[in-house]
XYZ file of N, CA and C in Angstrom:
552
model
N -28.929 10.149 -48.774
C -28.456 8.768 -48.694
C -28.276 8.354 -47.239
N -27.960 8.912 -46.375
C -27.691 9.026 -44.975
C -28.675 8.625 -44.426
N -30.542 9.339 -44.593
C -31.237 9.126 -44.133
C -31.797 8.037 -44.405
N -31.403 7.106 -45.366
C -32.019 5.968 -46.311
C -31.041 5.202 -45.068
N -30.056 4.911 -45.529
C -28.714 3.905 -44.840
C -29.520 3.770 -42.744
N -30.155 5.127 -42.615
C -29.971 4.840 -41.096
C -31.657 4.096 -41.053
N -32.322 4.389 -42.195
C -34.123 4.103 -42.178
C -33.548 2.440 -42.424
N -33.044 2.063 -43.361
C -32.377 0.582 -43.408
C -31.955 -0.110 -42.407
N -30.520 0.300 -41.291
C -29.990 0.062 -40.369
C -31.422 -0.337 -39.460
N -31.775 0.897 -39.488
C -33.065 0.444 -38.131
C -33.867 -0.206 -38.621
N -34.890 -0.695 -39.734
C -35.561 -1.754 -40.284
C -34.625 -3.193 -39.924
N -33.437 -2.937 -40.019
C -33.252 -4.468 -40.250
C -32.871 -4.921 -38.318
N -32.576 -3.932 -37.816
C -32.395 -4.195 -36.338
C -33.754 -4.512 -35.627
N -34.337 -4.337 -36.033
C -36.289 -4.454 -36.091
C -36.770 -5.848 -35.859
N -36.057 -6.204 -37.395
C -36.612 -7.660 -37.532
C -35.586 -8.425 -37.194
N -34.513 -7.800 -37.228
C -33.031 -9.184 -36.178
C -33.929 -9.150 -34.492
N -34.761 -8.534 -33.844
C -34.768 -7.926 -32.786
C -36.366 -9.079 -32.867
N -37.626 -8.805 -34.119
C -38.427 -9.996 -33.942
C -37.845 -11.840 -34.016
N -37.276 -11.842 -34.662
C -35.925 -13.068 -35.210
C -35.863 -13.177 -33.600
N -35.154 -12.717 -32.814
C -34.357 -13.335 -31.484
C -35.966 -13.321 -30.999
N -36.787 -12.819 -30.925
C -38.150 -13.092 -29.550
C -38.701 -14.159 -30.267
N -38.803 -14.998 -31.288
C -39.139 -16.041 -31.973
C -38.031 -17.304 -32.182
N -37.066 -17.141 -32.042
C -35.430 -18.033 -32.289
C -35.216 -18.840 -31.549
N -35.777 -20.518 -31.875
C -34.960 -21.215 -30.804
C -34.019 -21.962 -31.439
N -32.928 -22.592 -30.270
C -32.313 -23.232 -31.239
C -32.318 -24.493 -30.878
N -32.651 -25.411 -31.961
C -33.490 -26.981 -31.900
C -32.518 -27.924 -32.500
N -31.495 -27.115 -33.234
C -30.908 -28.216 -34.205
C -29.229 -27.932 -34.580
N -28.807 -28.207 -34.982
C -27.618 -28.132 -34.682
C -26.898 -26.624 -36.334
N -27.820 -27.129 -37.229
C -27.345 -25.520 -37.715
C -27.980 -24.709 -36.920
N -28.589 -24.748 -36.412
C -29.070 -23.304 -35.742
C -27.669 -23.097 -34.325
N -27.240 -23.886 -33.442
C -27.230 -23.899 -32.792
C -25.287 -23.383 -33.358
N -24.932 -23.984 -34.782
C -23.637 -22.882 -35.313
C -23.918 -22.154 -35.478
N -25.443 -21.430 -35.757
C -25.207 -20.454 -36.546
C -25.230 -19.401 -35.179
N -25.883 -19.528 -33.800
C -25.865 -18.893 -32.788
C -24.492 -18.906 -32.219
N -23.798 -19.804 -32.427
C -22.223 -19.775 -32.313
C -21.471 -18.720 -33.475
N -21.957 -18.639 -34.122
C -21.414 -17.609 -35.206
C -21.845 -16.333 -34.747
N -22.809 -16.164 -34.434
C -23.458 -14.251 -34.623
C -22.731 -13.966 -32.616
N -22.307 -15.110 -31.697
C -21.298 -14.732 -30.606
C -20.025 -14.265 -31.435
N -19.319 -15.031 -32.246
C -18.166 -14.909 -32.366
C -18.048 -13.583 -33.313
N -18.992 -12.747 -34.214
C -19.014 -11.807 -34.477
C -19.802 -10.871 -33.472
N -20.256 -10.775 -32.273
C -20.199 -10.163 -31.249
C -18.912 -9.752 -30.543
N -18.098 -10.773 -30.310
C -17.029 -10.785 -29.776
C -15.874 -9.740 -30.628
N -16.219 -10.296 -32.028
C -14.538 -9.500 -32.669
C -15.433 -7.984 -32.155
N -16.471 -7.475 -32.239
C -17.280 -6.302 -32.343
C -16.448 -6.138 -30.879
N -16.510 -6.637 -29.764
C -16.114 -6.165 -28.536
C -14.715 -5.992 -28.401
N -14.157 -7.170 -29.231
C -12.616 -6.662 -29.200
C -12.031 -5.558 -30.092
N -12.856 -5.287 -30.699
C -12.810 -3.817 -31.746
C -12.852 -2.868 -31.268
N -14.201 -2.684 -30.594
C -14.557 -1.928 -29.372
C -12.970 -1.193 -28.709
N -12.917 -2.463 -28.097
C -11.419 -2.247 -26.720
C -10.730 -1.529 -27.430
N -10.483 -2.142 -28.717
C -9.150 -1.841 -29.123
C -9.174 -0.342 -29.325
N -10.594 0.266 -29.591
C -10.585 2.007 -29.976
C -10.197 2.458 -28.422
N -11.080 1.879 -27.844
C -11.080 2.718 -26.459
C -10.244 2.747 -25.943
N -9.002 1.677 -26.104
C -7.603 1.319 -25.529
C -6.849 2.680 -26.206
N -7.179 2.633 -27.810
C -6.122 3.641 -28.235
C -6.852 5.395 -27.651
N -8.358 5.713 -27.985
C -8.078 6.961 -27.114
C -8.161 7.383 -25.704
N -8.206 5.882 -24.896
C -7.904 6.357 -23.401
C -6.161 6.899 -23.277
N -5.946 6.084 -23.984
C -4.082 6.266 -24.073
C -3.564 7.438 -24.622
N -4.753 8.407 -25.324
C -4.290 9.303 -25.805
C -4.743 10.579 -24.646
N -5.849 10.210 -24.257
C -6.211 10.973 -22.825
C -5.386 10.911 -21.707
N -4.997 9.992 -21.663
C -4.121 9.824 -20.551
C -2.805 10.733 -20.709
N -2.325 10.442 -22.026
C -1.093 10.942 -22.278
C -1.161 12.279 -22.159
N -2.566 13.008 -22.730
C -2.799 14.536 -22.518
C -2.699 15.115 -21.374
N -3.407 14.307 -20.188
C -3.626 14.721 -19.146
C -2.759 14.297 -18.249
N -1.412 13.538 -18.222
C -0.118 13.437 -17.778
C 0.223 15.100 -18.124
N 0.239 15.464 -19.350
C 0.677 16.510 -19.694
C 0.149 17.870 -19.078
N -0.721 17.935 -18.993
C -1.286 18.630 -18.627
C -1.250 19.029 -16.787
N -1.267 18.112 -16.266
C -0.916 17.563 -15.105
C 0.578 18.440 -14.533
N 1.832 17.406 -15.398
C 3.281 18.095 -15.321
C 3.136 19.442 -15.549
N 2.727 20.000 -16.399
C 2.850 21.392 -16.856
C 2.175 22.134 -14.956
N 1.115 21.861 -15.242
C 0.656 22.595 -14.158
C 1.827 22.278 -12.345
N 1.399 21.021 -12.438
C 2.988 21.105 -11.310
C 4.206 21.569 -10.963
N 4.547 21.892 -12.427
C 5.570 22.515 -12.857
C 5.762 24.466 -12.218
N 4.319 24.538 -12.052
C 3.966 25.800 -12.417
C 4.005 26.086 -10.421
N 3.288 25.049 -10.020
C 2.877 24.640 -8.513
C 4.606 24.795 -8.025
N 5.317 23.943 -8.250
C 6.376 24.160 -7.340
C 6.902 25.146 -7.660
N 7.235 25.593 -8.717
C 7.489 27.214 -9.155
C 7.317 28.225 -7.957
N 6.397 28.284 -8.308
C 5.316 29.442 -6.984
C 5.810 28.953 -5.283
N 5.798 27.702 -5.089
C 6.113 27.580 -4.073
C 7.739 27.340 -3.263
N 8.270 27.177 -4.570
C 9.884 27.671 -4.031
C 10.255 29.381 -4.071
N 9.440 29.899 -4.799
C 9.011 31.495 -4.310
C 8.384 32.034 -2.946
N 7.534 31.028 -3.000
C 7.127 31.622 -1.429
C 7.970 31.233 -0.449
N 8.508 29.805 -0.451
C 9.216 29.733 0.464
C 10.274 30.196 0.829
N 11.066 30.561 -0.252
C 12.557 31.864 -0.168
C 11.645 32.825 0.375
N 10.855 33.522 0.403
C 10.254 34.489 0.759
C 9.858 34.431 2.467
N 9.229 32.877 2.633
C 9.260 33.142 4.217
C 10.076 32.558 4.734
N 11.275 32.126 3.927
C 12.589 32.217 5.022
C 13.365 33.497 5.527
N 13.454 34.421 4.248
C 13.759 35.383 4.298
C 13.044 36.547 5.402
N 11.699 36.250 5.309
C 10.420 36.955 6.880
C 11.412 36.365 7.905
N 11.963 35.322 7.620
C 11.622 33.746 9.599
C 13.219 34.738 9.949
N 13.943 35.200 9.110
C 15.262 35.589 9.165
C 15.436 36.787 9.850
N 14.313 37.342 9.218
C 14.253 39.085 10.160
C 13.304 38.635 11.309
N 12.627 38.044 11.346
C 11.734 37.616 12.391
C 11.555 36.342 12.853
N 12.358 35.891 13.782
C 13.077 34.457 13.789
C 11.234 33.723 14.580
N 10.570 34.860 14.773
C 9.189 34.350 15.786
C 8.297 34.141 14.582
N 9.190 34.328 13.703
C 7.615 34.382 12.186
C 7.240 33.000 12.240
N 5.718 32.644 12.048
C 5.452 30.884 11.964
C 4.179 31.075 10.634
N 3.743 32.467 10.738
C 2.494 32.312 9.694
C 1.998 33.492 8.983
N 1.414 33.644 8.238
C 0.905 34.815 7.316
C -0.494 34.702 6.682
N -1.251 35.183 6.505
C -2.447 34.757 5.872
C -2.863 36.272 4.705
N -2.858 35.599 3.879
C -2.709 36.515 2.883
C -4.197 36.735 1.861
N -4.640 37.198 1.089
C -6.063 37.277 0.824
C -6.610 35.863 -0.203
N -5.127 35.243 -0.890
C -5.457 33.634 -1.747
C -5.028 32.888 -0.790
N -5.148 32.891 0.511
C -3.997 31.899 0.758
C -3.176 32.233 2.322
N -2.606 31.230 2.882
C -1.586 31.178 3.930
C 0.055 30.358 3.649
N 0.687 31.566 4.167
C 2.645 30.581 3.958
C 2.674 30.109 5.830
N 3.232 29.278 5.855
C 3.653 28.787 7.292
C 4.279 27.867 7.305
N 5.203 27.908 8.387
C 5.575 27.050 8.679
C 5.209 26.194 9.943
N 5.272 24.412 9.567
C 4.709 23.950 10.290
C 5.639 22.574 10.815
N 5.536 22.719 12.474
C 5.783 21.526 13.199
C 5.892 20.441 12.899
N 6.804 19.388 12.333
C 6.574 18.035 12.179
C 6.923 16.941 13.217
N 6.595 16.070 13.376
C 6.635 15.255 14.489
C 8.207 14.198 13.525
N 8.842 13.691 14.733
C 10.048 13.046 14.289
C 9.069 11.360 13.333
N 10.020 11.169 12.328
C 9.535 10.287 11.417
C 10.548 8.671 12.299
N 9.937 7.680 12.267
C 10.444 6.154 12.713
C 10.873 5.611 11.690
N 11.720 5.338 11.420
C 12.077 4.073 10.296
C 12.656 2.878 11.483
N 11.614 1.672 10.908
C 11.546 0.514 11.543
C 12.578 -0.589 10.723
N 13.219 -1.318 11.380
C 14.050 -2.638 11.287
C 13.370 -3.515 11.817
N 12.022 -4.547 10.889
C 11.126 -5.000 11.990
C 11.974 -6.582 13.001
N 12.815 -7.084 11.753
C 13.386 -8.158 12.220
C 14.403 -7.398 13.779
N 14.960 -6.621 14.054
C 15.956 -6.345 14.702
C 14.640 -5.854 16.104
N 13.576 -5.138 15.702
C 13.141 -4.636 16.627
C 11.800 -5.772 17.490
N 11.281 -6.802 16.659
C 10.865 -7.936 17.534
C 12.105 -8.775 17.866
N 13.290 -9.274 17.709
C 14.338 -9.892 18.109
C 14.658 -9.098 19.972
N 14.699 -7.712 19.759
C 14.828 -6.712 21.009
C 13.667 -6.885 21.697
N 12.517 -6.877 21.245
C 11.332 -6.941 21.761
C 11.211 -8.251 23.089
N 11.608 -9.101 22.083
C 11.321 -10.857 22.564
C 12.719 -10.962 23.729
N 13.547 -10.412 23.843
C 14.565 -10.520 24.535
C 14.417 -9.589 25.749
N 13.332 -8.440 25.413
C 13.696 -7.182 26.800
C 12.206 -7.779 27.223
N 11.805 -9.078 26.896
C 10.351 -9.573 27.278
C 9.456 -8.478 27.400
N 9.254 -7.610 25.854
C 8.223 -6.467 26.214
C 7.466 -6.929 24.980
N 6.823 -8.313 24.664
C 5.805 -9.507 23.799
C 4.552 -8.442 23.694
N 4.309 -7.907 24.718
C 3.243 -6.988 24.590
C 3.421 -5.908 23.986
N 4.435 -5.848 23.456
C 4.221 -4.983 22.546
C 4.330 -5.274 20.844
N 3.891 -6.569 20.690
C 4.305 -7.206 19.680
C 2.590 -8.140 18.918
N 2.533 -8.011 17.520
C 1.326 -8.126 17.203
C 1.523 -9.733 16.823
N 0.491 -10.696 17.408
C 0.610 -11.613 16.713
C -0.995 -12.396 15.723
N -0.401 -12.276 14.394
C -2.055 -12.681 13.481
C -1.820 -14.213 13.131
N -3.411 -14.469 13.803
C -3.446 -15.534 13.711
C -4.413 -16.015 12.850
N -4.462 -16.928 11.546
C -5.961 -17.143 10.355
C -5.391 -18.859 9.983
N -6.678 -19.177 8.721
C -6.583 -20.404 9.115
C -5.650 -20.747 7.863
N -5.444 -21.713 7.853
C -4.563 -22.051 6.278
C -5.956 -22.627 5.556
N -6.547 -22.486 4.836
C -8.238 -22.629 4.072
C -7.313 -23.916 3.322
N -6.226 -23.934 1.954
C -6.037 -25.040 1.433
C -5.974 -26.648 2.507
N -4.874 -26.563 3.761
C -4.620 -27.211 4.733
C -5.924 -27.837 4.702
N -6.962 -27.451 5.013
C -8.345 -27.123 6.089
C -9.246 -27.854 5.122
N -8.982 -27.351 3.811
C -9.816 -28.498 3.055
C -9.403 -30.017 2.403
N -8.058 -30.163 2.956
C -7.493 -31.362 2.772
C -7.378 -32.492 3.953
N -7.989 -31.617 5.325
C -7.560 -32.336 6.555
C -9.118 -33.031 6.729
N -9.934 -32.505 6.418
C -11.795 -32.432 6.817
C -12.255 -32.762 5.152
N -13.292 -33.684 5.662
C -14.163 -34.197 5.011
C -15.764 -33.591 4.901
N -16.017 -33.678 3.939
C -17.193 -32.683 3.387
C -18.673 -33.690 3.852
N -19.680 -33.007 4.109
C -20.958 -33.828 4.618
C -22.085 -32.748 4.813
N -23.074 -32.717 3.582
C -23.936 -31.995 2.746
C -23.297 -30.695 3.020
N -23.342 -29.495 3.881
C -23.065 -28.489 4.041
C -21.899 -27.926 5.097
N -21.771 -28.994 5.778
C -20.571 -28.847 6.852
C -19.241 -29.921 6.311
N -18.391 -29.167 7.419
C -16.739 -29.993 7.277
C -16.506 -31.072 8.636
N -16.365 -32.183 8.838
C -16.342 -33.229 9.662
C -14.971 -33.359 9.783
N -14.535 -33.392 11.153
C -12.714 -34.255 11.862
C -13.155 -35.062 11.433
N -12.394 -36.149 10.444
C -12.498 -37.514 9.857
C -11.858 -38.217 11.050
N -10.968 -37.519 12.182
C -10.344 -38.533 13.280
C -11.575 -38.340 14.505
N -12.306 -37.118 14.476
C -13.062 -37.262 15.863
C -14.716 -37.532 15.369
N -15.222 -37.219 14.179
C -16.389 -37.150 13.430
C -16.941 -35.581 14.194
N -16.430 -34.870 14.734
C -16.523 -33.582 15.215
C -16.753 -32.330 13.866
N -17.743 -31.676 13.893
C -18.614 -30.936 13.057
C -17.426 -29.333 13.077
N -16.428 -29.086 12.477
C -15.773 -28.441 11.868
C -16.869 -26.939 12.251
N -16.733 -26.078 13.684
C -16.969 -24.595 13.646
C -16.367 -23.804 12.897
N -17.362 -22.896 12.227
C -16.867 -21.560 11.386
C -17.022 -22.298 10.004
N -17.427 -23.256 9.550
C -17.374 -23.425 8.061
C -19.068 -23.992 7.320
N -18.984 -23.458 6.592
C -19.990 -24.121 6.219
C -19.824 -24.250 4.586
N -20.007 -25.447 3.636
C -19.676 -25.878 2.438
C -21.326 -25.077 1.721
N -20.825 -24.699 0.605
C -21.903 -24.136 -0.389
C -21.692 -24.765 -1.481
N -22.669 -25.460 -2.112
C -22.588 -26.885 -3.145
C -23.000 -25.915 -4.448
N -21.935 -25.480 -5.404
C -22.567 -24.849 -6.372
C -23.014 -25.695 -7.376
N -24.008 -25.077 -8.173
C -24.255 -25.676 -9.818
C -23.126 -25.778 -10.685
N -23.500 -27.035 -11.790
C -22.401 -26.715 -12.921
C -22.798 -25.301 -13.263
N -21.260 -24.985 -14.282
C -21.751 -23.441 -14.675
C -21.615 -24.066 -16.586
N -22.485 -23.279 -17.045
C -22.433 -23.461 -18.583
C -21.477 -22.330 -19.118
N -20.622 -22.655 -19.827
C -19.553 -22.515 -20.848
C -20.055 -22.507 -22.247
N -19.807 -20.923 -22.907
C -19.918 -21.198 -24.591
C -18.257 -20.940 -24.666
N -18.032 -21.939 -25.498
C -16.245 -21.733 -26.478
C -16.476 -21.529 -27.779
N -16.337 -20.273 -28.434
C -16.100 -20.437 -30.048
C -14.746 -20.414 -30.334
N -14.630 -21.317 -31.473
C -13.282 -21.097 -32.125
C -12.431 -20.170 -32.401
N -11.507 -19.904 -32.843
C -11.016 -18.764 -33.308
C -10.348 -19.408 -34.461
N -10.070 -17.907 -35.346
C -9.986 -18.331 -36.365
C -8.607 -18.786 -36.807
């Protein structure tokens, strides 16, 4: 029965498949009924999602798991090693490294970390006049820019100087076509 159902399936995808290279649509049932076979495309895609939504979510959830477990396992090991080369740095205050046949323990140099107050530290900046050391970004306001200038085929015009607006140039798109089906 299986092999019948799939010899069927593919016969009829055959001739849905001659149907569309012959199909125009001229008239207005045709042109629902091509509005119909979208809107059963569509539930098909939102069906779709909806599987893939539920077993990405179940992958995900595995491999969170899977993930923790193993991290779990990671800091394990490494609050072992590290009691271990404190305990070396203790008898051997010169200890910095080890290299072992999986692997190296060490300890390593860090450079002092900045936490910035940016308001407090340009306020100091601007006052010990050290500006140079201070970033200033400068861009255009685009809404402003298209409310101040007037449009003329591909460029933007000063409506006060008739001066040809550098750096812009207008791109005149096509309408775009829109299908809306109903819902139900």
């Amino acid at each position: 029965m299986n092999e019948l159902q799939s010899s069927l399936n593919q016969y009829l995808e055959e001739q849905e498949q001659t149907e569309r290279e012959s199909f125009v649509v001229d008239t207005d049932e045709k042109a629902n009924w091509a509005l119909r076979k979208i809107k059963q495309a569509q539930q098909k895609q939102i069906e779709a999602n909806a599987l893939a939504t539920e077993e990405q979510d179940k992958i995900e959830a595995w491999y969170q798991s899977e993930r923790e477990k193993a991290q779990r396992d990671i800091d394990y090991f490494q609050g072992m090693l590290a009691h271990y080369a404190v305990k070396k740095r203790e008898k051997d205050p010169k200890f910095k490294s080890q290299k072992l046949p999986n692997g190296r323990i060490k300890f390593v140099k860090k450079q002092p970390a900045f936490n910035y107050k940016d308001e407090t530290v340009v306020k100091y900046l601007e006052e010990s006049e050290r500006e140079d050391l201070l970033k200033v970004t400068k861009e255009p306001k685009k809404a402003e820019i298209k409310k101040a200038f007037v449009i003329n085929e591909d460029k933007l015009i000063d409506p006060e100087t008739g001066e040809v607006v550098d750096g812009i140039t207008v791109e005149h798109l096509e309408d775009e076509f829109k299908v809306e089906v109903d819902k139900e």
